[in-house]
PDB file of C-alpha atoms in Angstrom:
ATOM      1  CA  MET A   1      10.518  21.218  -8.547  1.00 37.00           C
ATOM      2  CA  THR A   2       7.103  22.153  -8.565  1.00 36.00           C
ATOM      3  CA  ASP A   3       6.796  21.435 -12.233  1.00 37.00           C
ATOM      4  CA  GLU A   4       8.248  18.095 -11.762  1.00 33.00           C
ATOM      5  CA  ARG A   5       5.722  17.274  -9.337  1.00 36.00           C
ATOM      6  CA  ASP A   6       3.052  18.126 -11.603  1.00 37.00           C
ATOM      7  CA  ALA A   7       4.378  16.579 -14.222  1.00 34.00           C
ATOM      8  CA  ALA A   8       4.871  13.457 -12.323  1.00 36.00           C
ATOM      9  CA  ALA A   9       1.259  13.413 -11.375  1.00 38.00           C
ATOM     10  CA  GLU A  10      -0.197  14.390 -14.952  1.00 38.00           C
ATOM     11  CA  SER A  11       1.857  11.439 -16.835  1.00 38.00           C
ATOM     12  CA  SER A  12       0.530   8.972 -13.726  1.00 44.00           C
ATOM     13  CA  ASP A  13      -3.189   9.843 -15.348  1.00 48.00           C
ATOM     14  CA  HIS A  14      -3.992   6.587 -16.882  1.00 53.00           C
ATOM     15  CA  GLY A  15      -4.924   3.062 -15.946  1.00 74.00           C
ATOM     16  CA  PRO A  16      -7.930   1.281 -14.421  1.00 75.00           C
ATOM     17  CA  PHE A  17      -7.468   3.660 -11.278  1.00 77.00           C
ATOM     18  CA  HIS A  18      -8.230   7.095 -13.357  1.00 77.00           C
ATOM     19  CA  THR A  19     -11.821   6.197 -14.624  1.00 79.00           C
ATOM     20  CA  GLU A  20     -15.210   6.257 -13.379  1.00 78.00           C
ATOM     21  CA  ARG A  21     -15.638   2.977 -12.822  1.00 78.00           C
ATOM     22  CA  ALA A  22     -12.695   3.117 -10.116  1.00 75.00           C
ATOM     23  CA  VAL A  23     -14.760   5.745  -8.354  1.00 77.00           C
ATOM     24  CA  ASP A  24     -17.633   3.450  -8.331  1.00 79.00           C
ATOM     25  CA  LEU A  25     -15.576   1.034  -6.614  1.00 78.00           C
ATOM     26  CA  TYR A  26     -14.259   2.970  -4.117  1.00 78.00           C
ATOM     27  CA  ALA A  27     -18.008   4.150  -3.495  1.00 77.00           C
ATOM     28  CA  ASP A  28     -18.996   0.806  -2.667  1.00 75.00           C
ATOM     29  CA  ARG A  29     -16.275   0.310  -0.123  1.00 77.00           C
ATOM     30  CA  MET A  30     -16.471   3.354   1.515  1.00 78.00           C
ATOM     31  CA  ALA A  31     -20.429   2.396   2.397  1.00 74.00           C
ATOM     32  CA  ASP A  32     -19.309   0.823   5.318  1.00 80.00           C
ATOM     33  CA  ALA A  33     -15.941   2.231   5.805  1.00 85.00           C
ATOM     34  CA  ALA A  34     -13.877   0.806   8.278  1.00 92.00           C
ATOM     35  CA  LEU A  35      -9.982   0.271   9.073  1.00 95.00           C
ATOM     36  CA  PHE A  36      -8.811  -3.346   8.127  1.00 94.00           C
ATOM     37  CA  SER A  37      -7.780  -5.446  11.204  1.00 96.00           C
ATOM     38  CA  GLN A  38      -4.198  -5.175  10.686  1.00 97.00           C
ATOM     39  CA  GLU A  39      -4.304  -1.406  10.116  1.00 97.00           C
ATOM     40  CA  ARG A  40      -6.355  -1.090  13.277  1.00 97.00           C
ATOM     41  CA  THR A  41      -3.879  -2.897  15.087  1.00 98.00           C
ATOM     42  CA  ALA A  42      -0.936  -0.812  13.716  1.00 98.00           C
ATOM     43  CA  VAL A  43      -2.632   2.353  14.089  1.00 98.00           C
ATOM     44  CA  GLU A  44      -3.321   1.151  17.987  1.00 97.00           C
ATOM     45  CA  ARG A  45       0.145  -0.016  18.758  1.00 98.00           C
ATOM     46  CA  TYR A  46       2.132   2.624  16.914  1.00 98.00           C
ATOM     47  CA  PHE A  47       0.493   5.764  15.903  1.00 98.00           C
ATOM     48  CA  THR A  48       0.778   6.761  19.814  1.00 96.00           C
ATOM     49  CA  GLU A  49       0.743  10.610  19.210  1.00 94.00           C
ATOM     50  CA  PRO A  50      -2.409  12.179  20.231  1.00 91.00           C
ATOM     51  CA  GLY A  51      -3.438  14.504  17.211  1.00 96.00           C
ATOM     52  CA  GLY A  52      -0.373  13.377  14.918  1.00 98.00           C
ATOM     53  CA  SER A  53       0.138  14.029  11.418  1.00 98.00           C
ATOM     54  CA  VAL A  54      -0.741  11.590   9.145  1.00 98.00           C
ATOM     55  CA  LEU A  55      -0.433  10.994   5.283  1.00 98.00           C
ATOM     56  CA  ASP A  56      -2.675   8.726   3.712  1.00 98.00           C
ATOM     57  CA  VAL A  57      -0.767   7.513   0.318  1.00 98.00           C
ATOM     58  CA  GLY A  58      -2.907   6.150  -2.148  1.00 96.00           C
ATOM     59  CA  CYS A  59      -5.763   7.460  -0.537  1.00 96.00           C
ATOM     60  CA  GLY A  60      -8.214   6.342  -3.027  1.00 93.00           C
ATOM     61  CA  ALA A  61     -11.943   7.915  -1.989  1.00 93.00           C
ATOM     62  CA  GLY A  62     -10.381   8.885   1.437  1.00 95.00           C
ATOM     63  CA  ARG A  63     -11.042   5.775   3.638  1.00 95.00           C
ATOM     64  CA  VAL A  64      -8.038   5.922   5.716  1.00 97.00           C
ATOM     65  CA  ALA A  65      -7.824   9.126   6.050  1.00 97.00           C
ATOM     66  CA  SER A  66     -11.432   9.906   7.000  1.00 97.00           C
ATOM     67  CA  LEU A  67     -11.094   7.207   9.507  1.00 97.00           C
ATOM     68  CA  LEU A  68      -7.890   8.623  11.413  1.00 98.00           C
ATOM     69  CA  ALA A  69      -9.336  12.034  11.123  1.00 98.00           C
ATOM     70  CA  ASP A  70     -12.410  10.722  12.954  1.00 97.00           C
ATOM     71  CA  ARG A  71      -9.985   9.226  15.620  1.00 97.00           C
ATOM     72  CA  GLY A  72      -8.351  12.512  15.981  1.00 98.00           C
ATOM     73  CA  PHE A  73      -5.355  12.816  13.480  1.00 98.00           C
ATOM     74  CA  ASP A  74      -4.419  15.380  11.478  1.00 98.00           C
ATOM     75  CA  ALA A  75      -4.983  13.443   7.872  1.00 98.00           C
ATOM     76  CA  THR A  76      -3.662  14.309   4.515  1.00 98.00           C
ATOM     77  CA  GLY A  77      -4.618  12.414   1.680  1.00 98.00           C
ATOM     78  CA  VAL A  78      -2.386  12.193  -1.840  1.00 98.00           C
ATOM     79  CA  ASP A  79      -3.464  10.039  -5.001  1.00 97.00           C
ATOM     80  CA  VAL A  80      -2.103   9.801  -8.403  1.00 95.00           C
ATOM     81  CA  SER A  81      -5.784   9.341  -9.802  1.00 93.00           C
ATOM     82  CA  ARG A  82      -7.462  12.532 -10.448  1.00 93.00           C
ATOM     83  CA  PRO A  83     -11.179  11.153 -10.141  1.00 92.00           C
ATOM     84  CA  LEU A  84     -10.524   9.552  -6.915  1.00 94.00           C
ATOM     85  CA  VAL A  85      -8.825  12.812  -5.511  1.00 96.00           C
ATOM     86  CA  ALA A  86     -11.757  14.678  -6.448  1.00 95.00           C
ATOM     87  CA  ASP A  87     -14.313  12.204  -5.193  1.00 94.00           C
ATOM     88  CA  ALA A  88     -12.325  12.120  -1.857  1.00 95.00           C
ATOM     89  CA  SER A  89     -12.336  15.924  -1.420  1.00 97.00           C
ATOM     90  CA  ASP A  90     -16.159  16.077  -2.301  1.00 95.00           C
ATOM     91  CA  ARG A  91     -16.962  13.522   0.456  1.00 94.00           C
ATOM     92  CA  ARG A  92     -14.853  15.142   3.446  1.00 96.00           C
ATOM     93  CA  PRO A  93     -14.388  18.809   2.107  1.00 97.00           C
ATOM     94  CA  ASP A  94     -12.923  19.244   5.578  1.00 97.00           C
ATOM     95  CA  LEU A  95      -9.758  17.587   4.756  1.00 98.00           C
ATOM     96  CA  ASP A  96      -6.853  17.955   2.506  1.00 98.00           C
ATOM     97  CA  PHE A  97      -6.813  15.625  -0.655  1.00 98.00           C
ATOM     98  CA  GLN A  98      -4.030  16.656  -3.320  1.00 98.00           C
ATOM     99  CA  LEU A  99      -2.880  14.845  -6.687  1.00 97.00           C
ATOM    100  CA  ALA A 100       0.564  13.658  -5.845  1.00 98.00           C
ATOM    101  CA  ASP A 101       2.753  11.141  -6.870  1.00 97.00           C
ATOM    102  CA  VAL A 102       4.405   8.925  -3.978  1.00 98.00           C
ATOM    103  CA  ARG A 103       7.719   9.683  -5.523  1.00 98.00           C
ATOM    104  CA  THR A 104       7.826  13.251  -5.471  1.00 98.00           C
ATOM    105  CA  LEU A 105       5.292  14.306  -2.645  1.00 98.00           C
ATOM    106  CA  PRO A 106       4.709  18.134  -2.582  1.00 98.00           C
ATOM    107  CA  PHE A 107       5.515  18.549   1.178  1.00 98.00           C
ATOM    108  CA  GLU A 108       8.534  19.703   3.294  1.00 98.00           C
ATOM    109  CA  SER A 109      11.173  17.354   4.725  1.00 98.00           C
ATOM    110  CA  ALA A 110       9.793  15.979   8.261  1.00 98.00           C
ATOM    111  CA  THR A 111       6.181  17.043   7.837  1.00 98.00           C
ATOM    112  CA  PHE A 112       4.402  14.135   8.804  1.00 98.00           C
ATOM    113  CA  ASP A 113       4.389  12.073  12.389  1.00 98.00           C
ATOM    114  CA  TYR A 114       2.817   8.786  10.467  1.00 98.00           C
ATOM    115  CA  ALA A 115       2.307   7.649   6.777  1.00 98.00           C
ATOM    116  CA  VAL A 116      -0.112   4.991   5.328  1.00 98.00           C
ATOM    117  CA  PHE A 117       0.045   3.396   2.130  1.00 98.00           C
ATOM    118  CA  SER A 118      -2.695   0.624   2.276  1.00 95.00           C
ATOM    119  CA  PHE A 119      -4.220  -1.691  -0.144  1.00 92.00           C
ATOM    120  CA  TYR A 120      -1.044  -2.846  -1.834  1.00 95.00           C
ATOM    121  CA  GLY A 121      -0.680   0.742  -3.124  1.00 95.00           C
ATOM    122  CA  LEU A 122       3.298   0.214  -2.878  1.00 98.00           C
ATOM    123  CA  ASP A 123       3.136  -2.725  -5.156  1.00 98.00           C
ATOM    124  CA  TYR A 124       1.720  -0.842  -8.013  1.00 96.00           C
ATOM    125  CA  VAL A 125       4.797   1.574  -8.012  1.00 97.00           C
ATOM    126  CA  LEU A 126       7.407   0.236 -10.625  1.00 96.00           C
ATOM    127  CA  PRO A 127       9.863  -0.725 -11.424  1.00 97.00           C
ATOM    128  CA  ARG A 128      12.239  -1.776  -8.095  1.00 97.00           C
ATOM    129  CA  ALA A 129      14.065   1.378  -8.362  1.00 98.00           C
ATOM    130  CA  GLU A 130      10.819   3.728  -8.507  1.00 98.00           C
ATOM    131  CA  ARG A 131       9.453   1.539  -5.332  1.00 98.00           C
ATOM    132  CA  LEU A 132      12.565   2.237  -3.384  1.00 98.00           C
ATOM    133  CA  ALA A 133      12.586   6.027  -4.467  1.00 98.00           C
ATOM    134  CA  ALA A 134       8.848   5.882  -3.300  1.00 98.00           C
ATOM    135  CA  LEU A 135      10.079   4.411   0.268  1.00 98.00           C
ATOM    136  CA  ARG A 136      12.810   7.195   0.472  1.00 98.00           C
ATOM    137  CA  GLU A 137      10.277   9.720  -0.497  1.00 98.00           C
ATOM    138  CA  LEU A 138       7.803   8.420   2.321  1.00 98.00           C
ATOM    139  CA  TYR A 139      11.387   8.559   4.626  1.00 98.00           C
ATOM    140  CA  ARG A 140      11.787  12.101   3.744  1.00 98.00           C
ATOM    141  CA  VAL A 141       8.662  13.494   4.757  1.00 98.00           C
ATOM    142  CA  LEU A 142       8.549  11.659   7.916  1.00 98.00           C
ATOM    143  CA  ASN A 143       9.529  13.575  11.653  1.00 98.00           C
ATOM    144  CA  PRO A 144      12.367  11.856  12.967  1.00 98.00           C
ATOM    145  CA  ALA A 145      11.094   8.594  14.620  1.00 96.00           C
ATOM    146  CA  GLY A 146       7.958   8.869  12.438  1.00 98.00           C
ATOM    147  CA  VAL A 147       6.168   5.653  11.224  1.00 98.00           C
ATOM    148  CA  LEU A 148       5.382   4.118   8.209  1.00 98.00           C
ATOM    149  CA  VAL A 149       2.784   1.583   7.690  1.00 98.00           C
ATOM    150  CA  PHE A 150       1.817  -0.279   4.560  1.00 98.00           C
ATOM    151  CA  SER A 151       0.592  -3.370   2.824  1.00 98.00           C
ATOM    152  CA  SER A 152       2.305  -5.736  -0.042  1.00 98.00           C
ATOM    153  CA  HIS A 153       1.696  -8.616  -1.820  1.00 96.00           C
ATOM    154  CA  ASN A 154       3.359 -11.996  -0.142  1.00 96.00           C
ATOM    155  CA  SER A 155       5.163 -14.586  -2.414  1.00 95.00           C
ATOM    156  CA  TRP A 156       5.059 -16.921   0.381  1.00 94.00           C
ATOM    157  CA  HIS A 157       1.122 -17.004   0.850  1.00 92.00           C
ATOM    158  CA  PRO A 158       0.179 -19.348  -1.899  1.00 88.00           C
ATOM    159  CA  PHE A 159       2.563 -22.333  -0.712  1.00 85.00           C
ATOM    160  CA  VAL A 160       1.548 -22.159   3.159  1.00 83.00           C
ATOM    161  CA  PRO A 161      -2.170 -21.671   2.907  1.00 71.00           C
ATOM    162  CA  LEU A 162      -3.414 -21.211   6.856  1.00 73.00           C
ATOM    163  CA  SER A 163      -6.729 -22.241   6.449  1.00 75.00           C
ATOM    164  CA  GLY A 164      -9.613 -24.062   4.016  1.00 74.00           C
ATOM    165  CA  ARG A 165     -10.497 -20.423   3.141  1.00 74.00           C
ATOM    166  CA  ASP A 166      -6.760 -19.554   2.552  1.00 80.00           C
ATOM    167  CA  LEU A 167      -6.402 -22.492   0.286  1.00 86.00           C
ATOM    168  CA  LEU A 168      -9.140 -21.398  -2.090  1.00 87.00           C
ATOM    169  CA  GLN A 169      -7.540 -18.108  -2.171  1.00 87.00           C
ATOM    170  CA  ALA A 170      -3.889 -19.541  -2.371  1.00 89.00           C
ATOM    171  CA  LEU A 171      -5.126 -21.714  -5.387  1.00 90.00           C
ATOM    172  CA  LYS A 172      -6.097 -18.564  -7.205  1.00 90.00           C
ATOM    173  CA  ASP A 173      -2.977 -16.805  -6.565  1.00 91.00           C
ATOM    174  CA  VAL A 174      -0.937 -19.527  -8.021  1.00 92.00           C
ATOM    175  CA  TRP A 175      -3.089 -19.651 -11.032  1.00 93.00           C
ATOM    176  CA  ASP A 176      -3.252 -15.838 -11.598  1.00 93.00           C
ATOM    177  CA  LEU A 177       0.338 -14.887 -10.603  1.00 93.00           C
ATOM    178  CA  TYR A 178       2.204 -18.051 -11.639  1.00 93.00           C
ATOM    179  CA  LEU A 179       0.503 -20.629 -14.233  1.00 94.00           C
ATOM    180  CA  ARG A 180      -2.020 -18.039 -16.596  1.00 93.00           C
ATOM    181  CA  PRO A 181      -0.146 -17.135 -19.828  1.00 94.00           C
ATOM    182  CA  LYS A 182       0.442 -13.982 -19.272  1.00 93.00           C
ATOM    183  CA  ASN A 183       2.802 -14.746 -15.902  1.00 96.00           C
ATOM    184  CA  ARG A 184       4.362 -18.124 -17.243  1.00 93.00           C
ATOM    185  CA  ASP A 185       7.366 -16.187 -18.729  1.00 94.00           C
ATOM    186  CA  ARG A 186       7.685 -14.395 -15.103  1.00 95.00           C
ATOM    187  CA  LEU A 187       7.568 -17.471 -13.140  1.00 92.00           C
ATOM    188  CA  LEU A 188      11.087 -16.111 -11.660  1.00 93.00           C
ATOM    189  CA  SER A 189      10.541 -12.841 -11.611  1.00 96.00           C
ATOM    190  CA  ARG A 190       9.014 -10.498  -8.721  1.00 97.00           C
ATOM    191  CA  TYR A 191       6.573  -8.571 -11.586  1.00 97.00           C
ATOM    192  CA  LYS A 192       3.516 -10.217 -12.496  1.00 97.00           C
ATOM    193  CA  VAL A 193       0.383  -9.454 -13.937  1.00 96.00           C
ATOM    194  CA  GLU A 194      -2.580  -9.398 -11.553  1.00 94.00           C
ATOM    195  CA  SER A 195      -6.281  -9.597 -12.080  1.00 89.00           C
ATOM    196  CA  VAL A 196      -8.144  -7.052 -10.169  1.00 83.00           C
ATOM    197  CA  PRO A 197     -11.883  -5.864 -10.065  1.00 80.00           C
ATOM    198  CA  LEU A 198     -10.920  -2.846 -12.126  1.00 81.00           C
ATOM    199  CA  GLY A 199      -8.933  -5.234 -14.875  1.00 84.00           C
ATOM    200  CA  GLU A 200      -5.145  -6.337 -14.750  1.00 90.00           C
ATOM    201  CA  VAL A 201      -2.285  -4.422 -13.516  1.00 91.00           C
ATOM    202  CA  GLU A 202       1.301  -5.173 -13.254  1.00 95.00           C
ATOM    203  CA  ILE A 203       2.525  -5.378  -9.386  1.00 97.00           C
ATOM    204  CA  TYR A 204       5.901  -6.218  -7.555  1.00 98.00           C
ATOM    205  CA  LEU A 205       5.643  -9.353  -5.580  1.00 97.00           C
ATOM    206  CA  SER A 206       7.338  -9.127  -2.344  1.00 97.00           C
ATOM    207  CA  ASN A 207       7.863 -11.004   1.001  1.00 97.00           C
ATOM    208  CA  PRO A 208       8.887 -10.494   4.945  1.00 98.00           C
ATOM    209  CA  ILE A 209      12.237 -11.039   4.127  1.00 98.00           C
ATOM    210  CA  HIS A 210      12.861  -9.056   1.144  1.00 98.00           C
ATOM    211  CA  GLN A 211      10.718  -6.430   2.375  1.00 98.00           C
ATOM    212  CA  TRP A 212      12.782  -5.497   5.320  1.00 97.00           C
ATOM    213  CA  LEU A 213      15.919  -5.755   3.507  1.00 98.00           C
ATOM    214  CA  GLN A 214      14.444  -2.825   1.200  1.00 98.00           C
ATOM    215  CA  LEU A 215      13.156  -0.933   4.280  1.00 98.00           C
ATOM    216  CA  ARG A 216      16.578  -0.912   5.738  1.00 98.00           C
ATOM    217  CA  LYS A 217      18.224  -0.003   2.292  1.00 98.00           C
ATOM    218  CA  CYS A 218      16.022   3.074   2.416  1.00 98.00           C
ATOM    219  CA  GLY A 219      16.910   4.024   5.861  1.00 98.00           C
ATOM    220  CA  PHE A 220      13.783   2.915   7.999  1.00 98.00           C
ATOM    221  CA  THR A 221      14.282   0.443  10.791  1.00 98.00           C
ATOM    222  CA  PRO A 222      11.883  -2.145  10.733  1.00 98.00           C
ATOM    223  CA  LEU A 223       9.581  -2.750  13.592  1.00 98.00           C
ATOM    224  CA  ASP A 224       6.649  -5.234  13.070  1.00 98.00           C
ATOM    225  CA  VAL A 225       4.843  -7.502  10.440  1.00 98.00           C
ATOM    226  CA  VAL A 226       1.236  -7.348  11.679  1.00 98.00           C
ATOM    227  CA  GLY A 227      -1.511  -9.699  10.437  1.00 96.00           C
ATOM    228  CA  ARG A 228      -4.669 -11.198  11.503  1.00 93.00           C
ATOM    229  CA  HIS A 229      -2.544 -13.890  13.406  1.00 94.00           C
ATOM    230  CA  ASP A 230       0.071 -12.491  16.132  1.00 94.00           C
ATOM    231  CA  ASP A 231       2.101 -15.794  15.774  1.00 94.00           C
ATOM    232  CA  VAL A 232       4.114 -16.570  13.000  1.00 94.00           C
ATOM    233  CA  ARG A 233       1.517 -17.235  10.761  1.00 93.00           C
ATOM    234  CA  ARG A 234       1.404 -13.852  10.095  1.00 95.00           C
ATOM    235  CA  PHE A 235       4.401 -13.949   7.844  1.00 96.00           C
ATOM    236  CA  PHE A 236       2.459 -16.279   5.460  1.00 94.00           C
ATOM    237  CA  GLU A 237      -0.714 -14.113   5.090  1.00 94.00           C
ATOM    238  CA  ARG A 238      -1.455 -12.501   1.852  1.00 92.00           C
ATOM    239  CA  ASP A 239      -1.378  -9.245   2.603  1.00 93.00           C
ATOM    240  CA  PRO A 240       1.249  -8.734   5.582  1.00 97.00           C
ATOM    241  CA  HIS A 241       1.228  -4.920   6.828  1.00 98.00           C
ATOM    242  CA  TYR A 242       4.521  -3.559   7.310  1.00 98.00           C
ATOM    243  CA  VAL A 243       5.615  -1.257  10.249  1.00 98.00           C
ATOM    244  CA  ALA A 244       8.679   0.280  10.304  1.00 98.00           C
ATOM    245  CA  LYS A 245      10.239   3.660  11.751  1.00 98.00           C
ATOM    246  CA  LYS A 246      12.300   6.584  10.245  1.00 98.00           C
TER     247      LYS A 246
END
C-alpha cells in the first residue's frame, strides 16, 4: 500500500502547481493569511471539538493548517506538490506536512475529527470517478461523525449574478468556461478548462444539488452550504463551501 501511495504522489508531480512560480504565488497569499469568510463560518459552526485533529488537504503553503493550529487544533497538511509541501514545512516546522494524494492518503481509517479541502482543490481531481474516490478516501480517514469542509466551482453562478461586482465575474466565467475556443466543444460537459494565475487547468464543474448527491453517494450526510450570504443567495455564489458529516 505504501508503494502505491508513493507512486500516486510521484505520478502527480507535474502541472502548474508543482513549480517554483506556484511557491511564489502561495508565498504572496501567505503574507496576510486568513481564513476565507466561508471557511471561518464553517470552522466556528462545525469544528466544535477543542484541540480536534484536522487534515488540510491540498494544503499548499500551509495557510489553513497554520491558521487552524493557531486556533488550537491538531493540524496535518497534505499536498501532491512537492515544492509547496517543502515550503509549508519550512514555514511551520512544528506542523506535519506530507507529500500525498487525496485518493490514497497515508493514514489509518478514522484518524481525523475534521478535514478541509479548500481553494477548489477537489475540482482538480479528475475524472469524476477519481473525484468520488477522493471523497470516499476522506470519508475513510474521518472519525465517526467527522466533518468535511470543501469548496467547489458552481455552474449556477454565471447565470445568477448577485451584485454588480458579481456580474463582472459572471461574464468572465461565461467566457472562460463556456465560450472561449477550448471550451466550446465542452458546452454540456462538467469538464472545463479554466484560466488561473498559474496557467490553464482542467476542472470539474459542480453545483449544490449535484454536489450533495455526490456526497450521499460516497456515504456522507450533507449538512450545509456556507457562503458569504446566509440566505438562499449562497446557493448561487461562485465558490460555495460544502459541509458534510461522516
